PDB file of C-alpha atoms in Angstrom:
ATOM      1  CA  MET A 790       0.000   0.000   0.000  1.00  0.00           C
ATOM      2  CA  SER A 791       1.495   3.297  -1.032  1.00  0.00           C
ATOM      3  CA  SER A 792       1.981   5.976   1.570  1.00  0.00           C
ATOM      4  CA  PRO A 793       0.006   9.185   1.144  1.00  0.00           C
ATOM      5  CA  THR A 794       1.834  12.049  -0.444  1.00  0.00           C
ATOM      6  CA  ASN A 795       2.966  14.612   2.092  1.00  0.00           C
ATOM      7  CA  SER A 796       1.738  18.008   1.064  1.00  0.00           C
ATOM      8  CA  ARG A 797       1.530  21.339   2.770  1.00  0.00           C
ATOM      9  CA  PRO A 798      -0.959  24.048   1.968  1.00  0.00           C
ATOM     10  CA  THR A 799       0.560  26.814  -0.049  1.00  0.00           C
ATOM     11  CA  ALA A 800       1.009  29.959   1.995  1.00  0.00           C
ATOM     12  CA  PRO A 801      -1.086  32.832   0.694  1.00  0.00           C
ATOM     13  CA  GLU A 802       0.897  35.358  -1.273  1.00  0.00           C
ATOM     14  CA  ALA A 803       1.739  38.398   0.821  1.00  0.00           C
ATOM     15  CA  LEU A 804      -0.157  41.501  -0.240  1.00  0.00           C
ATOM     16  CA  PRO A 805       1.786  44.672  -1.006  1.00  0.00           C
ATOM     17  CA  ARG A 806       1.760  46.940   2.029  1.00  0.00           C
ATOM     18  CA  CYS A 807       1.313  50.673   1.844  1.00  0.00           C
ATOM     19  CA  ALA A 808       4.530  52.441   2.823  1.00  0.00           C
ATOM     20  CA  VAL A 809       2.500  55.173   4.543  1.00  0.00           C
ATOM     21  CA  CYS A 810      -0.024  53.295   6.696  1.00  0.00           C
ATOM     22  CA  GLY A 811       1.002  49.633   6.379  1.00  0.00           C
ATOM     23  CA  THR A 812      -2.303  48.400   4.936  1.00  0.00           C
ATOM     24  CA  GLY A 813      -2.016  45.392   2.622  1.00  0.00           C
ATOM     25  CA  SER A 814      -4.056  45.370  -0.587  1.00  0.00           C
ATOM     26  CA  ARG A 815      -4.120  43.765  -3.998  1.00  0.00           C
ATOM     27  CA  GLN A 816      -2.213  45.951  -6.453  1.00  0.00           C
ATOM     28  CA  PRO A 817      -1.758  44.237  -9.831  1.00  0.00           C
ATOM     29  CA  PRO A 818       1.516  45.248 -11.480  1.00  0.00           C
ATOM     30  CA  PHE A 819       1.324  47.202 -14.724  1.00  0.00           C
ATOM     31  CA  ARG A 820       3.780  46.572 -17.537  1.00  0.00           C
ATOM     32  CA  PRO A 821       2.613  48.443 -20.645  1.00  0.00           C
ATOM     33  CA  SER A 822       3.638  47.511 -24.135  1.00  0.00           C
ATOM     34  CA  PRO A 823       5.032  50.347 -26.259  1.00  0.00           C
ATOM     35  CA  PRO A 824       2.460  52.637 -27.867  1.00  0.00           C
ATOM     36  CA  GLU A 825       1.882  52.095 -31.573  1.00  0.00           C
ATOM     37  CA  GLN A 826       0.422  55.535 -32.286  1.00  0.00           C
ATOM     38  CA  ALA A 827       2.086  58.939 -32.101  1.00  0.00           C
ATOM     39  CA  PRO A 828       1.896  60.798 -28.789  1.00  0.00           C
ATOM     40  CA  ASP A 829       0.070  64.079 -28.361  1.00  0.00           C
ATOM     41  CA  LEU A 830       2.057  67.313 -28.391  1.00  0.00           C
ATOM     42  CA  ASP A 831       2.086  67.208 -24.576  1.00  0.00           C
ATOM     43  CA  LEU A 832       3.546  63.678 -24.830  1.00  0.00           C
ATOM     44  CA  ARG A 833       0.442  61.793 -23.739  1.00  0.00           C
ATOM     45  CA  PRO A 834       1.240  58.378 -25.226  1.00  0.00           C
ATOM     46  CA  GLY A 835      -0.685  56.931 -28.136  1.00  0.00           C
ATOM     47  CA  GLU A 836      -2.679  53.732 -28.107  1.00  0.00           C
ATOM     48  CA  PRO A 837      -2.696  51.134 -26.705  1.00  0.00           C
ATOM     49  CA  VAL A 838      -1.044  52.773 -23.652  1.00  0.00           C
ATOM     50  CA  ARG A 839      -3.334  55.814 -23.893  1.00  0.00           C
ATOM     51  CA  SER A 840      -6.354  53.878 -22.655  1.00  0.00           C
ATOM     52  CA  THR A 841      -4.625  52.241 -19.677  1.00  0.00           C
ATOM     53  CA  MET A 842      -4.439  55.258 -17.340  1.00  0.00           C
ATOM     54  CA  ALA A 843      -6.521  53.504 -14.674  1.00  0.00           C
ATOM     55  CA  ARG A 844      -3.563  51.145 -14.152  1.00  0.00           C
ATOM     56  CA  TRP A 845      -0.704  53.663 -14.076  1.00  0.00           C
ATOM     57  CA  LEU A 846      -0.911  54.326 -10.331  1.00  0.00           C
ATOM     58  CA  GLN A 847      -1.633  52.185  -7.294  1.00  0.00           C
ATOM     59  CA  GLN A 848      -3.712  53.572  -4.429  1.00  0.00           C
ATOM     60  CA  CYS A 849      -3.981  52.451  -0.835  1.00  0.00           C
ATOM     61  CA  PRO A 850      -7.649  51.739  -0.002  1.00  0.00           C
ATOM     62  CA  SER A 851      -7.075  52.851   3.604  1.00  0.00           C
ATOM     63  CA  CYS A 852      -5.116  56.123   3.636  1.00  0.00           C
ATOM     64  CA  GLY A 853      -5.447  57.077  -0.045  1.00  0.00           C
ATOM     65  CA  TYR A 854      -1.697  57.272  -0.734  1.00  0.00           C
ATOM     66  CA  SER A 855      -1.145  56.978  -4.486  1.00  0.00           C
ATOM     67  CA  ALA A 856       2.060  56.197  -6.342  1.00  0.00           C
ATOM     68  CA  PRO A 857       3.354  53.987  -9.141  1.00  0.00           C
ATOM     69  CA  ASN A 858       4.377  51.634  -6.314  1.00  0.00           C
ATOM     70  CA  ILE A 859       2.711  52.276  -2.950  1.00  0.00           C
ATOM     71  CA  THR A 860       5.198  50.051  -1.107  1.00  0.00           C
ATOM     72  CA  ARG A 861       7.681  52.916  -1.440  1.00  0.00           C
ATOM     73  CA  ALA A 862       7.312  56.453  -0.144  1.00  0.00           C
ATOM     74  CA  HIS A 863       9.351  59.577   0.540  1.00  0.00           C
ATOM     75  CA  PRO A 864       9.993  60.015   4.293  1.00  0.00           C
ATOM     76  CA  ALA A 865       7.698  63.064   4.287  1.00  0.00           C
ATOM     77  CA  ALA A 866       4.842  61.325   2.456  1.00  0.00           C
ATOM     78  CA  ALA A 867       3.063  60.178   5.626  1.00  0.00           C
ATOM     79  CA  GLN A 868       2.836  63.731   6.920  1.00  0.00           C
ATOM     80  CA  ALA A 869       1.481  64.945   3.574  1.00  0.00           C
ATOM     81  CA  VAL A 870      -1.148  62.186   3.459  1.00  0.00           C
ATOM     82  CA  ALA A 871      -2.297  62.868   7.019  1.00  0.00           C
ATOM     83  CA  ALA A 872      -2.665  66.625   6.491  1.00  0.00           C
ATOM     84  CA  ALA A 873      -5.985  68.373   5.906  1.00  0.00           C
ATOM     85  CA  PRO A 874      -5.366  69.383   2.247  1.00  0.00           C
ATOM     86  CA  PHE A 875      -4.827  65.757   1.226  1.00  0.00           C
ATOM     87  CA  ARG A 876      -7.892  64.600   3.140  1.00  0.00           C
ATOM     88  CA  ALA A 877      -9.963  67.350   1.510  1.00  0.00           C
ATOM     89  CA  LEU A 878      -8.722  66.263  -1.917  1.00  0.00           C
ATOM     90  CA  MET A 879      -9.733  62.667  -1.231  1.00  0.00           C
ATOM     91  CA  ALA A 880     -13.225  63.871  -0.252  1.00  0.00           C
ATOM     92  CA  GLU A 881     -13.705  66.125  -3.296  1.00  0.00           C
ATOM     93  CA  ALA A 882     -16.652  64.414  -4.985  1.00  0.00           C
ATOM     94  CA  ALA A 883     -16.656  66.907  -7.878  1.00  0.00           C
ATOM     95  CA  TYR A 884     -13.395  65.414  -9.154  1.00  0.00           C
ATOM     96  CA  PRO A 885     -13.421  62.106 -11.058  1.00  0.00           C
ATOM     97  CA  ALA A 886     -12.055  59.264  -8.927  1.00  0.00           C
ATOM     98  CA  LEU A 887      -9.214  58.504 -11.335  1.00  0.00           C
ATOM     99  CA  ALA A 888      -8.240  62.169 -11.508  1.00  0.00           C
ATOM    100  CA  ARG A 889      -8.143  62.277  -7.696  1.00  0.00           C
ATOM    101  CA  ARG A 890      -5.652  59.425  -7.778  1.00  0.00           C
ATOM    102  CA  PHE A 891      -3.286  61.406 -10.005  1.00  0.00           C
ATOM    103  CA  LEU A 892      -3.848  64.571  -7.970  1.00  0.00           C
ATOM    104  CA  ALA A 893      -3.113  62.656  -4.761  1.00  0.00           C
ATOM    105  CA  TRP A 894       0.227  61.562  -6.197  1.00  0.00           C
ATOM    106  CA  ALA A 895       0.869  65.116  -7.420  1.00  0.00           C
ATOM    107  CA  HIS A 896       0.119  66.482  -3.936  1.00  0.00           C
ATOM    108  CA  VAL A 897       2.643  64.175  -2.269  1.00  0.00           C
ATOM    109  CA  LEU A 898       5.254  64.995  -4.913  1.00  0.00           C
ATOM    110  CA  GLU A 899       4.696  68.721  -4.435  1.00  0.00           C
ATOM    111  CA  GLU A 900       4.888  68.458  -0.638  1.00  0.00           C
ATOM    112  CA  THR A 901       8.156  66.532  -0.907  1.00  0.00           C
ATOM    113  CA  GLY A 902       9.680  69.095  -3.287  1.00  0.00           C
ATOM    114  CA  ALA A 903       9.459  67.217  -6.599  1.00  0.00           C
ATOM    115  CA  LEU A 904       7.677  70.027  -8.433  1.00  0.00           C
ATOM    116  CA  HIS A 905       8.324  68.897 -11.995  1.00  0.00           C
ATOM    117  CA  ALA A 906       7.111  65.374 -11.228  1.00  0.00           C
ATOM    118  CA  ALA A 907       4.065  66.915  -9.538  1.00  0.00           C
ATOM    119  CA  ALA A 908       3.409  68.892 -12.722  1.00  0.00           C
ATOM    120  CA  GLU A 909       3.495  65.660 -14.726  1.00  0.00           C
ATOM    121  CA  ALA A 910       0.968  63.972 -12.428  1.00  0.00           C
ATOM    122  CA  THR A 911      -1.287  67.039 -12.498  1.00  0.00           C
ATOM    123  CA  LEU A 912      -1.198  67.066 -16.290  1.00  0.00           C
ATOM    124  CA  GLN A 913      -2.223  63.412 -16.228  1.00  0.00           C
ATOM    125  CA  ALA A 914      -5.259  64.383 -14.146  1.00  0.00           C
ATOM    126  CA  ALA A 915      -6.098  66.817 -16.957  1.00  0.00           C
ATOM    127  CA  TRP A 916      -5.929  63.926 -19.417  1.00  0.00           C
ATOM    128  CA  VAL A 917      -8.532  62.102 -17.322  1.00  0.00           C
ATOM    129  CA  ALA A 918     -10.747  65.183 -17.499  1.00  0.00           C
ATOM    130  CA  ASP A 919     -10.218  65.321 -21.274  1.00  0.00           C
ATOM    131  CA  ASP A 920     -11.503  61.772 -21.632  1.00  0.00           C
ATOM    132  CA  LEU A 921     -14.615  62.647 -19.608  1.00  0.00           C
ATOM    133  CA  ASP A 922     -15.154  65.913 -21.520  1.00  0.00           C
ATOM    134  CA  GLN A 923     -14.825  67.898 -18.294  1.00  0.00           C
ATOM    135  CA  ARG A 924     -13.216  70.903 -19.932  1.00  0.00           C
ATOM    136  CA  ASP A 925     -13.200  73.260 -16.953  1.00  0.00           C
ATOM    137  CA  LEU A 926     -11.320  70.750 -14.827  1.00  0.00           C
ATOM    138  CA  ALA A 927      -8.915  69.956 -17.663  1.00  0.00           C
ATOM    139  CA  ARG A 928      -8.195  73.676 -18.043  1.00  0.00           C
ATOM    140  CA  LEU A 929      -7.719  74.137 -14.293  1.00  0.00           C
ATOM    141  CA  TRP A 930      -5.296  71.237 -13.949  1.00  0.00           C
ATOM    142  CA  ARG A 931      -3.271  72.245 -16.996  1.00  0.00           C
ATOM    143  CA  LEU A 932      -2.754  75.688 -15.499  1.00  0.00           C
ATOM    144  CA  GLU A 933      -1.804  74.129 -12.175  1.00  0.00           C
ATOM    145  CA  ALA A 934       0.706  71.899 -13.986  1.00  0.00           C
ATOM    146  CA  VAL A 935       2.228  74.969 -15.655  1.00  0.00           C
ATOM    147  CA  ALA A 936       2.573  76.694 -12.270  1.00  0.00           C
ATOM    148  CA  LEU A 937       4.335  73.636 -10.839  1.00  0.00           C
ATOM    149  CA  TRP A 938       6.737  73.408 -13.784  1.00  0.00           C
ATOM    150  CA  ARG A 939       7.561  77.091 -13.496  1.00  0.00           C
ATOM    151  CA  GLY A 940       7.944  76.869  -9.726  1.00  0.00           C
ATOM    152  CA  GLY A 941      10.582  74.164  -9.924  1.00  0.00           C
ATOM    153  CA  PRO A 942      14.155  74.025 -11.242  1.00  0.00           C
ATOM    154  CA  PRO A 943      15.078  75.720 -14.535  1.00  0.00           C
ATOM    155  CA  LEU A 944      13.093  74.319 -17.456  1.00  0.00           C
ATOM    156  CA  ASP A 945      14.557  72.485 -20.408  1.00  0.00           C
ATOM    157  CA  GLN A 946      13.188  72.746 -23.943  1.00  0.00           C
ATOM    158  CA  GLU A 947      10.992  69.651 -23.597  1.00  0.00           C
ATOM    159  CA  GLN A 948       9.269  71.002 -20.505  1.00  0.00           C
ATOM    160  CA  THR A 949       8.843  74.419 -22.131  1.00  0.00           C
ATOM    161  CA  VAL A 950       7.183  72.864 -25.186  1.00  0.00           C
ATOM    162  CA  ARG A 951       4.805  70.998 -22.890  1.00  0.00           C
ATOM    163  CA  ILE A 952       4.040  74.234 -21.029  1.00  0.00           C
ATOM    164  CA  ILE A 953       3.203  75.902 -24.348  1.00  0.00           C
ATOM    165  CA  ASP A 954       0.851  73.058 -25.224  1.00  0.00           C
ATOM    166  CA  ALA A 955      -0.776  73.116 -21.770  1.00  0.00           C
ATOM    167  CA  LEU A 956      -1.344  76.878 -22.017  1.00  0.00           C
ATOM    168  CA  ARG A 957      -2.806  76.516 -25.518  1.00  0.00           C
ATOM    169  CA  ARG A 958      -5.127  73.692 -24.454  1.00  0.00           C
ATOM    170  CA  ALA A 959      -6.183  75.827 -21.455  1.00  0.00           C
ATOM    171  CA  GLU A 960      -6.891  78.766 -23.801  1.00  0.00           C
ATOM    172  CA  ALA A 961      -4.338  80.989 -22.040  1.00  0.00           C
ATOM    173  CA  TRP A 962      -3.558  82.521 -25.412  1.00  0.00           C
ATOM    174  CA  GLU A 963      -1.324  85.449 -24.461  1.00  0.00           C
ATOM    175  CA  ASP A 964       0.839  83.416 -22.100  1.00  0.00           C
ATOM    176  CA  ALA A 965       1.078  80.606 -24.657  1.00  0.00           C
ATOM    177  CA  ARG A 966       2.050  83.082 -27.388  1.00  0.00           C
ATOM    178  CA  THR A 967       4.769  84.858 -25.428  1.00  0.00           C
ATOM    179  CA  THR A 968       6.199  81.571 -24.125  1.00  0.00           C
ATOM    180  CA  ALA A 969       6.314  80.114 -27.647  1.00  0.00           C
ATOM    181  CA  GLN A 970       7.883  83.251 -29.082  1.00  0.00           C
ATOM    182  CA  ALA A 971      10.585  83.247 -26.405  1.00  0.00           C
ATOM    183  CA  LEU A 972      11.410  79.587 -27.052  1.00  0.00           C
ATOM    184  CA  ALA A 973      11.438  80.178 -30.821  1.00  0.00           C
ATOM    185  CA  GLN A 974      14.389  82.550 -30.312  1.00  0.00           C
ATOM    186  CA  ALA A 975      16.473  79.765 -28.765  1.00  0.00           C
ATOM    187  CA  ASP A 976      18.855  77.476 -30.615  1.00  0.00           C
ATOM    188  CA  MET A 977      16.766  74.339 -31.144  1.00  0.00           C
ATOM    189  CA  PRO A 978      17.113  71.145 -33.160  1.00  0.00           C
ATOM    190  CA  GLU A 979      15.003  71.252 -36.314  1.00  0.00           C
ATOM    191  CA  ALA A 980      12.466  68.686 -35.108  1.00  0.00           C
ATOM    192  CA  VAL A 981      11.766  70.621 -31.914  1.00  0.00           C
ATOM    193  CA  ALA A 982      11.586  73.888 -33.861  1.00  0.00           C
ATOM    194  CA  GLN A 983       8.916  72.357 -36.097  1.00  0.00           C
ATOM    195  CA  VAL A 984       6.843  71.375 -33.053  1.00  0.00           C
ATOM    196  CA  VAL A 985       7.151  74.916 -31.689  1.00  0.00           C
ATOM    197  CA  GLY A 986       6.184  76.272 -35.118  1.00  0.00           C
ATOM    198  CA  LEU A 987       3.042  74.151 -35.114  1.00  0.00           C
ATOM    199  CA  GLU A 988       2.177  75.332 -31.620  1.00  0.00           C
ATOM    200  CA  MET A 989       2.530  78.958 -32.749  1.00  0.00           C
ATOM    201  CA  ARG A 990       0.191  78.384 -35.703  1.00  0.00           C
ATOM    202  CA  LEU A 991      -2.371  76.687 -33.448  1.00  0.00           C
ATOM    203  CA  ILE A 992      -2.150  79.548 -30.945  1.00  0.00           C
ATOM    204  CA  ALA A 993      -2.653  82.120 -33.708  1.00  0.00           C
ATOM    205  CA  ALA A 994      -5.780  80.235 -34.795  1.00  0.00           C
ATOM    206  CA  GLN A 995      -6.916  79.897 -31.151  1.00  0.00           C
ATOM    207  CA  ASP A 996      -7.114  76.149 -31.646  1.00  0.00           C
ATOM    208  CA  ALA A 997      -7.306  74.536 -28.209  1.00  0.00           C
ATOM    209  CA  GLY A 998      -7.766  71.008 -29.531  1.00  0.00           C
ATOM    210  CA  ARG A 999      -5.698  67.874 -29.250  1.00  0.00           C
ATOM    211  CA  HIS A1000      -2.943  67.454 -31.837  1.00  0.00           C
ATOM    212  CA  THR A1001      -0.302  64.751 -32.116  1.00  0.00           C
ATOM    213  CA  VAL A1002       3.419  64.993 -32.729  1.00  0.00           C
ATOM    214  CA  ALA A1003       2.777  63.358 -36.099  1.00  0.00           C
ATOM    215  CA  SER A1004       1.050  66.554 -37.264  1.00  0.00           C
ATOM    216  CA  ALA A1005       4.197  68.608 -36.608  1.00  0.00           C
ATOM    217  CA  LEU A1006       6.485  66.910 -39.122  1.00  0.00           C
ATOM    218  CA  PRO A1007       6.176  65.398 -42.597  1.00  0.00           C
ATOM    219  CA  PRO A1008       5.272  61.688 -42.718  1.00  0.00           C
ATOM    220  CA  PRO A1009       8.333  59.569 -41.917  1.00  0.00           C
ATOM    221  CA  ALA A1010       9.642  56.770 -44.063  1.00  0.00           C
ATOM    222  CA  ARG A1011       9.193  54.362 -41.170  1.00  0.00           C
ATOM    223  CA  ARG A1012       7.789  54.551 -37.652  1.00  0.00           C
ATOM    224  CA  PRO A1013       9.438  52.652 -34.799  1.00  0.00           C
ATOM    225  CA  HIS A1014       7.702  52.265 -31.482  1.00  0.00           C
ATOM    226  CA  VAL A1015       7.569  55.155 -29.055  1.00  0.00           C
ATOM    227  CA  THR A1016       7.644  54.444 -25.340  1.00  0.00           C
ATOM    228  CA  HIS A1017       6.043  56.688 -22.767  1.00  0.00           C
ATOM    229  CA  GLN A1018       8.636  55.861 -20.130  1.00  0.00           C
ATOM    230  CA  GLN A1019      12.218  57.082 -19.983  1.00  0.00           C
ATOM    231  CA  ARG A1020      14.823  54.435 -20.691  1.00  0.00           C
ATOM    232  CA  SER A1021      18.584  54.505 -20.711  1.00  0.00           C
ATOM    233  CA  GLN A1022      19.515  56.403 -23.851  1.00  0.00           C
ATOM    234  CA  PRO A1023      22.759  57.764 -25.223  1.00  0.00           C
ATOM    235  CA  LYS A1024      23.245  61.443 -24.512  1.00  0.00           C
ATOM    236  CA  GLY A1025      20.957  63.512 -26.719  1.00  0.00           C
ATOM    237  CA  ARG A1026      18.374  60.742 -27.116  1.00  0.00           C
ATOM    238  CA  THR A1027      16.210  61.441 -24.091  1.00  0.00           C
ATOM    239  CA  GLY A1028      13.217  63.708 -23.631  1.00  0.00           C
ATOM    240  CA  LEU A1029      11.258  65.329 -26.424  1.00  0.00           C
ATOM    241  CA  LEU A1030      14.135  65.398 -28.898  1.00  0.00           C
ATOM    242  CA  GLY A1031      14.905  61.733 -28.347  1.00  0.00           C
ATOM    243  CA  MET A1032      11.228  60.846 -28.745  1.00  0.00           C
ATOM    244  CA  LEU A1033      10.994  62.862 -31.954  1.00  0.00           C
ATOM    245  CA  ARG A1034      14.092  61.227 -33.354  1.00  0.00           C
ATOM    246  CA  ARG A1035      12.786  57.738 -32.606  1.00  0.00           C
ATOM    247  CA  TRP A1036       9.329  58.484 -34.016  1.00  0.00           C
ATOM    248  CA  PHE A1037      10.346  60.435 -37.086  1.00  0.00           C
ATOM    249  CA  ARG A1038      13.606  58.694 -37.935  1.00  0.00           C
ATOM    250  CA  ARG A1039      14.065  58.491 -41.704  1.00  0.00           C
ATOM    251  CA  SER A1040      15.646  55.764 -43.778  1.00  0.00           C
TER     252      SER A1040
END
């Protein structure tokens, strides 16, 4: 007679724990494939990544802390999450739930001094509002993103182009015009100059609509993938210029 097989029950997989309050929760990892379509002028990625925003950030169901990975947090994050402004943001029913998630991450970033990253997260909240056709909120959050960019360290050309686009989409025509004109005087690579030229034409026409990077340059001979995340690149291949080179590289 054969002896019974010794088996032990498999231990349940440990849930990720929030770095702020210690609560465990299910947080499926998100590994996007590269977008196949051109990004918008503000670098919102094309499809299929464009439609996956609900999975870009994790959020603790207990304290509301949001981040790409809630098991990690800046030492000052707990204080920011416990403060009244964060709690008020979490209770703001007029804001879409997904937008609140991005704004929660932006708030922590701002409170911990990462102003440019906070601007990025705030702009992403505006993208959520775009998708829901909530134009007033999209305009508000674009202007807040611009203020965060300008309040941080000196801006590079990529960030300035994104500010121009945010101002145009928010219908801040005079600010968009003067910012674009100032950047147009700088020494820029041709591809970036063509994007700025398109922005200036759209501003002159008071066109506040969405436009893609593909509309800024002539059709390329071939189109490699464009990723929405920064990767290790040789010097000169990162940021807007690197993205433009990868997207519009010619044979």
